[in-house]
Amino acid sequence: MDYQRKKKLTFSTIGLIFLFSGVEYAVILPTIWRYLQTLEAAPYFLGLAMSAFSLSGLLSGPLFGYWSDRTRTTKKIILLCNLFEIIGNFMYFMGYSKWLLLSSRLLAGIGTGAGSSIFGFLTRSTTSADRTTVFAAVMACRQAGLLVGPALNIFLRLCDFHIGPFIVNKYTAPGLFMFLLWILLQLAVVFMYWDLPPMERRISNPDEEENVPGPSEEEVEEEVMPLMTSQELVGSYGSVTTSSMCKGHRSAEPNDSPVESPVTLPTHELPTPFRISITCQEFLREEVIVLLAAQFITLFNQTALEILVTPLTQKYFNFKELENSVMYCLGGVVVIVGFLLVHWLSRHFTERVVLAIGLTICNISCIWCLIFLTNPLGSFSWQLTEFIIGVFLQTLGLPFVAVAQVSLFSKVTSESTQGFSQGVRRSVGGLATILGPLWGGGLTENMYIMVGAMMALLILLTIMLAFSYKRLVEPTVEHVEHVESSQPSTSGLST
C-alpha cells in the first residue's frame, strides 16, 4: 500500500478516535445525573464521577506521551487505551452500585491518555503552516461526536430489555453502546492505522517509502523550509548544541579538521539530567505559561458551567432526558459552526489573533452569566432566552481558544518531545476538568461566588495575554539563536 493511502486511512482513524470520545461524553452526560439518583448517590457524586474521568486522564496523558516520544510509535498506545475504554464502558453498563459507576469512569478516563500521543504524532507529521488546520479538523471530529451523541441518546432512552442478568434501559444503554463502538474502533486501529515516519525523516530519506511520487520543486520548498527553521535543528527549544560532548565521546582522528561543526542532539537523546533541565526550562517560558493558563481557565469555566446545566434546567424548566439531549445537540451545532469559523480565520489570521477573539467571546459570556444566570428573573420565556444566550456564547467561544492554544503550543515547544509536552498540556486541562465540576457542583446554591470566580480567572488570563501578546508566535531562526546563546555550555558533558 502506498504512503498517501496509508496517511489517509491513519488520519481517518484518528478522526474516528476523537469522534467516539465526543460521542461517549455526550451520551453519558445528559443521563448520568439521574442514573446516580437511581443508585441512591448523594448530589456531590455527580461532580465526583465527572472528575474521576479527568483524573485518570491527567495521570495517564504524560506517561503515554513520554512513551510515544521514546519509541516514536503510537499504535500500541492507542490499542492499550482503547482496551481501558472498552472495560470502563462495560462496567458503566453493569451499574450495580454508585461505586462501580465511579470506578468505570476512572478506568475509561485512562483511555483518553492516547490523545497526548496522537497530538505528538500529528505535530511530527504536519508542516507548521498546516498544523492549525489539521488540529482544527481533528478537534472538530470530537465536537461532531458531541453533536451526534445527544441525537443518539434520543433513541437510546427508548431501550427497555434484558441481556442475561443485565438490565438495558435509558441509563445503562449508553455504556453498552460505547462498549460496542470502542470494540469496532479497536478493529479499525488494527487494520487502518500506521505509525507514519516523521516529516524530516521522509524528506531526508525519500527512497524509504515505496510507491511515493517524487515531490515537485514547490512541494520541496514548502516542506523543507519549516524543517530548516525547526527548533530541533538549530539547537534550542528541546535540543542542545553539543560539539564538545561529541568530541569527547569519539576517538581523535589524525585527519580531523581543527574547525568543528556543532552537532545537535534531540532532547530524547541527551543524558537524563540535561533532558530534565531543558524540559523544565521549556515549561517556565512566558509564552508556554500563558498557553497553559488558557488551557486551564477555559476548561475550568466550561466544565463548571456544564455541571450546572442539568440541575438548572431541571430546577427552572423541568427538563428531562429528551430535552437535555436536544439542548446538547443544539450546543454541538454551535460548536461545529465555531470550528468552521476557526478553520476559515486560521487561513487569514495568526493563532494569537484567533485566541484573542475567543477570549473576548468568553469574557462576554461570563459577564452575561454573572448578570442573568445567577438569579434568573422574569417570565418562563425570558428566563429560557437568558439561559440560551449564555450557553450559546460559551459554546461559541470555546473552539477559538481551544484550537489556537493547541496549535501555538505545538509551535513554541520542542518537536522532539511533543508527546510529553502535549501530555502535560492535556494534564493541565485534566486538572481543570477535575476542579471545574467540583467547583460548579459544590456551589449550585451560591451562583454569585461560582461565576464571580470564573470571571476573575478570565480577567487574569486577558491581562496575561495582553502582556505576552508579542511572544505568542512561532520562534524564528533569529529568536532561537538568541535563546541558544543564552543557554549554558554543554562542554562539561565531555568525558
Coordinates of C-alpha atoms in Angstrom, one line a residue:
M1 CA 0.0 0.0 0.0
D2 CA 1.4 3.4 -1.0
Y3 CA 2.2 6.1 1.6
Q4 CA -0.6 8.5 0.7
R5 CA -3.2 5.8 1.1
K6 CA -1.7 4.9 4.5
K7 CA -1.7 8.5 5.5
K8 CA -5.4 9.0 4.6
L9 CA -6.5 5.8 6.5
T10 CA -4.4 6.7 9.5
F11 CA -5.8 10.3 9.7
S12 CA -9.3 8.9 9.2
T13 CA -8.8 6.5 12.1
I14 CA -7.6 9.4 14.3
G15 CA -10.8 11.3 13.4
L16 CA -12.8 8.3 14.5
I17 CA -11.0 8.2 17.8
F18 CA -11.9 11.8 18.6
L19 CA -15.4 11.3 17.2
F20 CA -16.1 8.4 19.5
S21 CA -14.6 10.2 22.5
G22 CA -17.1 13.1 21.8
V23 CA -19.9 10.6 21.4
E24 CA -19.1 9.0 24.7
Y25 CA -19.1 12.2 26.6
A26 CA -22.3 13.4 25.0
V27 CA -24.4 10.2 25.5
I28 CA -23.4 9.9 29.2
L29 CA -23.6 13.5 30.4
P30 CA -27.4 14.0 29.9
T31 CA -28.3 10.9 31.8
I32 CA -25.6 10.3 34.4
W33 CA -27.3 12.7 37.0
R34 CA -30.5 10.6 37.1
Y35 CA -28.5 7.4 36.8
L36 CA -26.7 8.2 40.0
Q37 CA -30.0 9.1 41.6
T38 CA -31.3 5.6 40.9
L39 CA -28.3 4.3 42.7
E40 CA -29.0 6.5 45.7
A41 CA -25.9 8.6 45.3
A42 CA -25.5 12.0 47.0
P43 CA -25.6 15.1 44.8
Y44 CA -21.8 15.6 45.1
F45 CA -21.3 12.2 43.4
L46 CA -22.1 13.9 40.1
G47 CA -19.0 16.1 40.3
L48 CA -17.0 13.2 41.7
A49 CA -17.9 10.9 38.8
M50 CA -17.1 13.5 36.2
S51 CA -13.8 14.4 37.9
A52 CA -12.7 10.8 38.2
F53 CA -12.7 10.5 34.4
S54 CA -10.5 13.6 34.1
L55 CA -8.2 12.5 37.0
S56 CA -7.1 9.3 35.3
G57 CA -6.6 11.1 32.0
L58 CA -4.5 13.7 33.8
L59 CA -2.2 11.0 35.1
S60 CA -2.0 8.8 32.0
G61 CA -1.5 11.6 29.4
P62 CA 2.1 12.5 30.2
L63 CA 3.0 8.8 30.7
F64 CA 1.7 7.8 27.3
G65 CA 3.1 10.9 25.7
Y66 CA 6.6 10.1 27.1
W67 CA 6.3 6.6 25.9
S68 CA 5.5 7.7 22.3
D69 CA 8.4 10.2 22.4
R70 CA 10.8 7.5 23.3
T71 CA 9.6 4.8 20.9
R72 CA 8.2 7.1 18.1
T73 CA 5.2 4.8 17.9
T74 CA 1.6 5.4 18.8
K75 CA -0.4 2.4 17.5
K76 CA 0.3 0.1 20.6
I77 CA -0.5 3.0 22.9
I78 CA -3.9 3.6 21.2
L79 CA -4.7 -0.1 21.3
L80 CA -4.0 -0.2 25.0
C81 CA -6.0 2.9 25.7
N82 CA -9.0 1.6 23.7
L83 CA -8.9 -1.5 25.9
F84 CA -9.4 0.7 29.0
E85 CA -12.3 2.4 27.3
I86 CA -13.9 -1.0 26.5
I87 CA -13.6 -2.3 30.1
G88 CA -14.7 1.0 31.6
N89 CA -17.8 1.4 29.5
F90 CA -18.8 -2.2 30.2
M91 CA -18.6 -1.5 33.9
Y92 CA -20.7 1.6 33.4
F93 CA -23.3 -0.6 31.6
M94 CA -23.4 -3.1 34.6
G95 CA -24.1 -0.3 37.1
Y96 CA -24.8 -2.3 40.2
S97 CA -23.7 0.5 42.5
K98 CA -22.5 4.1 42.6
W99 CA -19.0 2.9 43.4
L100 CA -18.9 0.6 40.3
L101 CA -20.1 3.5 38.2
L102 CA -17.4 5.8 39.7
S103 CA -14.7 3.1 39.0
S104 CA -15.9 2.8 35.4
R105 CA -15.4 6.5 34.7
L106 CA -12.0 6.3 36.4
L107 CA -10.9 3.4 34.2
A108 CA -12.3 4.8 31.0
G109 CA -10.5 8.1 31.6
I110 CA -7.2 6.3 31.3
G111 CA -8.1 5.7 27.6
T112 CA -8.1 9.5 27.0
G113 CA -4.3 9.5 27.6
A114 CA -3.9 8.4 23.9
G115 CA -4.7 11.9 22.9
S116 CA -1.2 13.1 24.0
S117 CA 0.5 10.6 21.7
I118 CA -1.8 11.4 18.9
F119 CA -1.2 15.2 19.1
G120 CA 2.6 14.5 19.2
F121 CA 2.2 12.2 16.1
L122 CA 0.3 14.9 14.3
T123 CA 2.9 17.6 15.2
R124 CA 5.7 15.4 13.7
S125 CA 3.6 14.6 10.6
T126 CA 2.5 18.0 9.5
T127 CA 4.1 21.3 8.5
S128 CA 3.9 24.3 10.7
A129 CA 1.7 26.1 8.2
D130 CA -0.8 23.3 8.0
R131 CA -0.9 22.4 11.7
T132 CA -3.7 24.8 12.8
T133 CA -6.0 23.4 10.0
V134 CA -5.2 19.8 10.9
F135 CA -5.7 20.4 14.6
A136 CA -9.0 22.2 14.0
A137 CA -10.2 19.3 11.8
V138 CA -9.3 16.7 14.5
M139 CA -10.8 18.7 17.3
A140 CA -13.9 19.3 15.2
C141 CA -14.3 15.5 15.0
R142 CA -14.7 15.4 18.7
Q143 CA -17.2 18.2 18.6
A144 CA -19.1 16.3 15.9
G145 CA -19.3 13.5 18.4
L146 CA -20.7 15.9 20.9
L147 CA -23.3 16.7 18.3
V148 CA -24.1 13.2 17.3
G149 CA -24.1 11.8 20.9
P150 CA -27.3 13.6 22.2
A151 CA -29.1 12.7 19.0
L152 CA -28.2 9.0 19.6
N153 CA -29.4 9.4 23.2
I154 CA -32.9 10.2 21.9
F155 CA -33.1 6.6 20.7
L156 CA -31.1 5.0 23.5
R157 CA -33.6 6.3 26.0
L158 CA -36.2 4.0 24.5
C159 CA -34.2 0.9 25.4
D160 CA -36.0 -1.4 27.9
F161 CA -34.9 -5.1 27.8
H162 CA -32.6 -7.6 29.4
I163 CA -29.3 -9.2 28.3
G164 CA -28.9 -12.2 30.7
P165 CA -28.7 -10.7 34.2
F166 CA -28.1 -7.1 32.9
I167 CA -30.8 -4.5 32.5
V168 CA -30.7 -2.3 29.4
N169 CA -32.6 0.9 30.0
K170 CA -32.1 4.6 29.2
Y171 CA -29.4 4.8 31.9
T172 CA -27.3 1.7 31.2
A173 CA -27.7 1.7 27.4
P174 CA -25.1 4.5 26.8
G175 CA -22.4 2.2 28.5
L176 CA -23.4 -0.8 26.3
F177 CA -23.5 1.4 23.2
M178 CA -20.0 2.8 23.8
F179 CA -18.7 -0.7 24.7
L180 CA -19.6 -1.9 21.2
L181 CA -18.3 1.3 19.5
W182 CA -14.9 1.0 21.1
I183 CA -14.6 -2.6 20.1
L184 CA -15.3 -1.6 16.5
L185 CA -12.7 1.2 16.8
Q186 CA -10.1 -1.3 18.1
L187 CA -10.5 -3.3 14.9
A188 CA -10.2 -0.1 12.8
V189 CA -6.9 0.8 14.6
V190 CA -5.5 -2.7 13.9
F191 CA -6.2 -2.6 10.2
M192 CA -6.3 1.1 9.3
Y193 CA -3.6 2.8 11.4
W194 CA 0.1 3.0 10.7
D195 CA 3.0 4.7 12.6
L196 CA 4.0 7.0 9.7
P197 CA 7.6 8.3 9.7
P198 CA 8.2 11.9 10.9
M199 CA 8.3 14.6 8.2
E200 CA 12.0 15.2 8.5
R201 CA 12.7 11.5 8.0
R202 CA 10.6 11.3 4.9
I203 CA 12.4 14.3 3.4
S204 CA 15.9 13.2 4.3
N205 CA 15.2 9.6 3.1
P206 CA 13.0 10.0 0.1
D207 CA 13.7 6.4 -1.1
E208 CA 12.5 5.0 2.2
E209 CA 8.9 5.0 1.1
E210 CA 7.8 2.8 -1.8
N211 CA 5.4 4.0 -4.5
V212 CA 5.7 7.6 -3.3
P213 CA 5.9 10.0 -6.2
G214 CA 8.8 12.5 -6.1
P215 CA 7.9 16.0 -4.9
S216 CA 7.8 19.0 -7.1
E217 CA 10.1 21.9 -6.5
E218 CA 7.3 23.9 -4.9
E219 CA 6.5 21.0 -2.6
V220 CA 10.1 20.6 -1.6
E221 CA 10.3 24.3 -0.7
E222 CA 7.1 24.2 1.2
E223 CA 8.1 21.2 3.3
V224 CA 11.8 21.8 3.7
M225 CA 11.7 25.4 4.9
P226 CA 9.8 24.6 8.2
L227 CA 12.4 21.9 8.9
M228 CA 15.3 24.3 8.3
T229 CA 13.8 26.6 10.9
S230 CA 12.9 23.8 13.3
Q231 CA 13.7 24.3 16.9
E232 CA 15.2 20.9 17.0
L233 CA 17.8 21.5 14.2
V234 CA 19.1 24.8 15.5
G235 CA 19.9 23.5 18.9
S236 CA 17.2 25.2 21.1
Y237 CA 13.8 24.6 22.5
G238 CA 14.4 20.9 23.0
S239 CA 17.8 20.2 21.7
V240 CA 21.4 21.3 22.6
T241 CA 24.4 22.1 20.5
T242 CA 26.9 19.5 21.7
S243 CA 30.1 19.8 19.8
S244 CA 32.2 19.4 22.9
M245 CA 30.2 16.4 24.1
C246 CA 30.5 14.7 20.7
K247 CA 34.2 15.4 20.6
G248 CA 34.7 13.8 24.0
H249 CA 32.8 10.7 23.0
R250 CA 34.7 9.9 19.8
S251 CA 38.3 8.9 19.3
A252 CA 40.5 11.5 17.7
E253 CA 41.2 11.1 14.0
P254 CA 44.5 12.2 12.6
N255 CA 42.8 13.8 9.7
D256 CA 40.3 15.7 11.7
S257 CA 39.8 19.2 10.8
P258 CA 40.6 21.7 13.5
V259 CA 37.3 23.5 12.9
E260 CA 34.5 21.6 14.4
S261 CA 30.9 21.8 13.2
P262 CA 28.4 21.9 16.0
V263 CA 26.3 18.8 16.4
T264 CA 22.7 19.0 17.6
L265 CA 21.1 16.2 19.6
P266 CA 17.4 16.0 20.1
T267 CA 16.2 16.2 23.7
H268 CA 15.3 12.5 24.0
E269 CA 19.0 11.5 23.1
L270 CA 20.5 13.7 25.8
P271 CA 21.6 12.3 29.2
T272 CA 18.7 12.3 31.7
P273 CA 19.9 15.3 33.9
F274 CA 20.2 17.6 30.9
R275 CA 17.0 16.4 29.4
I276 CA 15.1 17.1 32.6
S277 CA 16.7 20.5 32.9
I278 CA 15.9 21.6 29.4
T279 CA 12.3 20.3 29.7
C280 CA 11.8 22.3 33.0
Q281 CA 13.2 25.4 31.4
E282 CA 10.8 25.0 28.4
F283 CA 7.7 24.9 30.6
L284 CA 8.8 28.0 32.5
R285 CA 8.9 30.2 29.5
E286 CA 6.4 33.1 29.5
E287 CA 4.5 32.1 26.3
V288 CA 4.2 28.5 27.4
I289 CA 2.8 29.5 30.8
V290 CA 0.2 31.8 29.1
L291 CA -1.0 29.0 26.8
L292 CA -1.2 26.5 29.7
A293 CA -3.2 29.1 31.7
A294 CA -5.5 29.5 28.7
Q295 CA -6.0 25.7 28.6
F296 CA -6.7 25.5 32.4
I297 CA -9.0 28.6 32.7
T298 CA -11.2 27.9 29.7
L299 CA -11.7 24.3 30.5
F300 CA -12.3 25.1 34.2
N301 CA -15.1 27.5 33.3
Q302 CA -16.6 25.3 30.7
T303 CA -16.9 22.2 32.9
A304 CA -18.1 24.3 35.9
L305 CA -20.9 25.6 33.7
E306 CA -21.6 22.2 32.1
I307 CA -22.1 20.5 35.5
L308 CA -24.7 23.2 36.3
V309 CA -26.7 22.8 33.1
T310 CA -28.7 19.7 34.0
P311 CA -29.5 20.8 37.6
L312 CA -30.5 24.3 36.4
T313 CA -32.7 23.0 33.6
Q314 CA -34.4 20.7 36.0
K315 CA -34.9 23.4 38.6
Y316 CA -36.1 26.2 36.3
F317 CA -37.5 24.5 33.2
N318 CA -38.3 20.9 34.4
F319 CA -36.2 19.4 31.5
K320 CA -35.9 15.6 31.4
E321 CA -33.5 13.4 29.3
L322 CA -35.1 14.2 26.0
E323 CA -35.0 18.0 26.5
N324 CA -31.4 17.8 27.8
S325 CA -30.3 15.7 24.8
V326 CA -31.8 18.2 22.3
M327 CA -30.1 21.0 24.1
Y328 CA -26.7 19.4 24.0
C329 CA -27.3 18.5 20.3
L330 CA -28.0 22.2 19.5
G331 CA -25.0 23.2 21.5
G332 CA -22.9 20.8 19.4
V333 CA -24.2 22.6 16.2
V334 CA -22.9 25.9 17.6
V335 CA -19.5 24.4 18.4
I336 CA -19.2 22.9 14.9
V337 CA -20.0 26.4 13.5
G338 CA -17.3 27.8 15.7
F339 CA -14.7 25.3 14.4
L340 CA -15.7 26.2 10.8
L341 CA -15.1 29.8 11.6
V342 CA -11.7 29.0 13.2
H343 CA -10.8 26.9 10.1
W344 CA -11.5 30.0 7.9
L345 CA -9.9 32.5 10.2
S346 CA -6.7 30.4 10.5
R347 CA -6.1 31.0 6.8
H348 CA -6.2 34.8 7.2
F349 CA -5.0 35.5 10.8
T350 CA -2.4 34.2 13.2
E351 CA -3.2 31.9 16.1
R352 CA -2.8 34.7 18.6
V353 CA -5.5 36.8 16.9
V354 CA -7.9 33.8 16.9
L355 CA -7.0 33.3 20.6
A356 CA -7.8 36.9 21.4
I357 CA -11.2 36.7 19.6
G358 CA -12.1 33.5 21.5
L359 CA -11.1 35.1 24.8
T360 CA -13.2 38.1 24.1
I361 CA -16.3 35.9 23.4
C362 CA -15.6 34.0 26.7
N363 CA -15.5 37.3 28.6
I364 CA -18.8 38.4 27.2
S365 CA -20.3 35.0 28.0
C366 CA -19.1 35.1 31.6
I367 CA -20.4 38.7 32.1
W368 CA -23.8 37.6 30.7
C369 CA -24.0 34.6 33.1
L370 CA -23.0 36.8 36.0
I371 CA -25.8 39.2 35.3
F372 CA -28.6 36.9 34.1
L373 CA -28.0 33.3 35.3
T374 CA -27.0 33.8 38.9
N375 CA -30.6 34.9 39.7
P376 CA -32.9 34.5 36.8
L377 CA -35.8 36.9 36.7
G378 CA -38.9 37.4 34.5
S379 CA -41.3 35.0 32.9
F380 CA -40.5 31.5 31.8
S381 CA -39.8 32.5 28.2
W382 CA -37.4 35.3 29.3
Q383 CA -35.6 33.0 31.6
L384 CA -35.2 30.5 28.9
T385 CA -33.9 33.1 26.5
E386 CA -31.3 34.3 29.1
F387 CA -30.2 30.7 29.5
I388 CA -29.9 30.0 25.8
I389 CA -27.8 33.1 25.1
G390 CA -25.4 32.3 27.9
V391 CA -24.9 28.7 26.7
F392 CA -24.6 29.9 23.0
L393 CA -21.8 32.4 23.8
Q394 CA -20.0 29.9 26.0
T395 CA -20.0 27.2 23.3
L396 CA -19.1 29.6 20.5
G397 CA -16.0 30.9 22.2
L398 CA -14.6 27.5 23.1
P399 CA -13.3 26.5 19.6
F400 CA -11.4 29.7 19.1
V401 CA -9.4 29.3 22.3
A402 CA -9.1 25.5 22.1
V403 CA -7.6 25.3 18.5
A404 CA -5.4 28.5 18.8
Q405 CA -3.7 27.4 22.1
V406 CA -3.2 23.8 20.9
S407 CA -1.6 24.9 17.6
L408 CA 0.5 27.6 19.3
F409 CA 1.6 25.2 22.0
S410 CA 2.9 22.7 19.4
K411 CA 5.0 25.5 17.8
V412 CA 6.6 27.0 20.9
T413 CA 7.6 23.6 22.4
S414 CA 10.1 21.1 21.1
E415 CA 9.0 18.8 18.4
S416 CA 11.3 16.0 19.7
T417 CA 9.3 15.8 23.0
Q418 CA 5.9 16.7 21.6
G419 CA 4.2 13.7 23.0
F420 CA 5.2 14.5 26.6
S421 CA 4.6 18.2 26.1
Q422 CA 1.1 17.6 24.8
G423 CA 0.6 15.2 27.7
V424 CA 1.5 18.0 30.1
R425 CA -0.9 20.3 28.3
R426 CA -3.7 17.8 28.5
S427 CA -2.9 17.1 32.1
V428 CA -3.4 20.8 32.9
G429 CA -6.7 20.6 31.1
G430 CA -7.5 17.4 33.0
L431 CA -6.8 19.2 36.3
A432 CA -9.2 21.9 35.1
T433 CA -11.9 19.3 34.3
I434 CA -11.5 17.8 37.8
L435 CA -11.7 21.1 39.7
G436 CA -14.4 22.6 37.4
P437 CA -17.1 20.1 38.1
L438 CA -16.2 20.1 41.8
W439 CA -16.4 23.9 41.9
G440 CA -19.6 24.0 40.0
G441 CA -21.3 21.1 41.8
G442 CA -20.4 22.4 45.2
L443 CA -21.8 25.9 44.6
T444 CA -25.1 25.3 42.9
E445 CA -26.8 27.4 45.6
N446 CA -24.1 30.2 45.6
M447 CA -24.1 31.2 41.9
Y448 CA -22.6 34.7 42.5
I449 CA -19.5 33.1 44.1
M450 CA -19.1 30.5 41.4
V451 CA -19.5 32.7 38.4
G452 CA -17.6 35.6 40.1
A453 CA -14.5 33.4 40.5
M454 CA -14.8 32.3 36.8
M455 CA -14.9 36.0 35.8
A456 CA -11.8 36.7 37.9
L457 CA -9.9 33.9 36.2
L458 CA -10.9 35.2 32.7
I459 CA -9.7 38.8 33.6
L460 CA -6.4 37.3 34.8
L461 CA -6.0 35.4 31.5
T462 CA -6.9 38.5 29.5
I463 CA -4.2 40.5 31.3
M464 CA -1.6 37.7 30.7
L465 CA -2.5 37.6 27.0
A466 CA -2.2 41.4 26.7
F467 CA 1.3 41.5 28.2
S468 CA 2.6 38.4 26.4
Y469 CA 0.9 39.0 23.0
K470 CA 4.2 39.7 21.2
R471 CA 5.7 36.4 22.3
L472 CA 2.8 34.2 21.2
V473 CA 4.3 33.5 17.8
E474 CA 6.3 30.6 16.3
P475 CA 10.0 31.2 17.1
T476 CA 12.1 32.4 14.2
V477 CA 15.7 31.4 13.4
E478 CA 17.0 34.7 14.9
H479 CA 14.9 34.2 18.1
V480 CA 16.0 30.6 18.6
E481 CA 19.7 31.5 18.0
H482 CA 19.3 34.2 20.7
V483 CA 17.9 31.7 23.1
E484 CA 20.6 29.2 22.2
S485 CA 23.3 31.8 23.0
S486 CA 21.8 32.3 26.4
Q487 CA 21.9 28.6 27.3
P488 CA 24.7 27.2 29.4
S489 CA 27.5 25.4 27.6
T490 CA 27.4 21.7 27.4
S491 CA 31.2 21.2 27.2
G492 CA 31.1 19.8 30.7
L493 CA 29.4 16.7 29.3
S494 CA 32.7 15.5 27.8
T495 CA 34.3 12.6 29.5

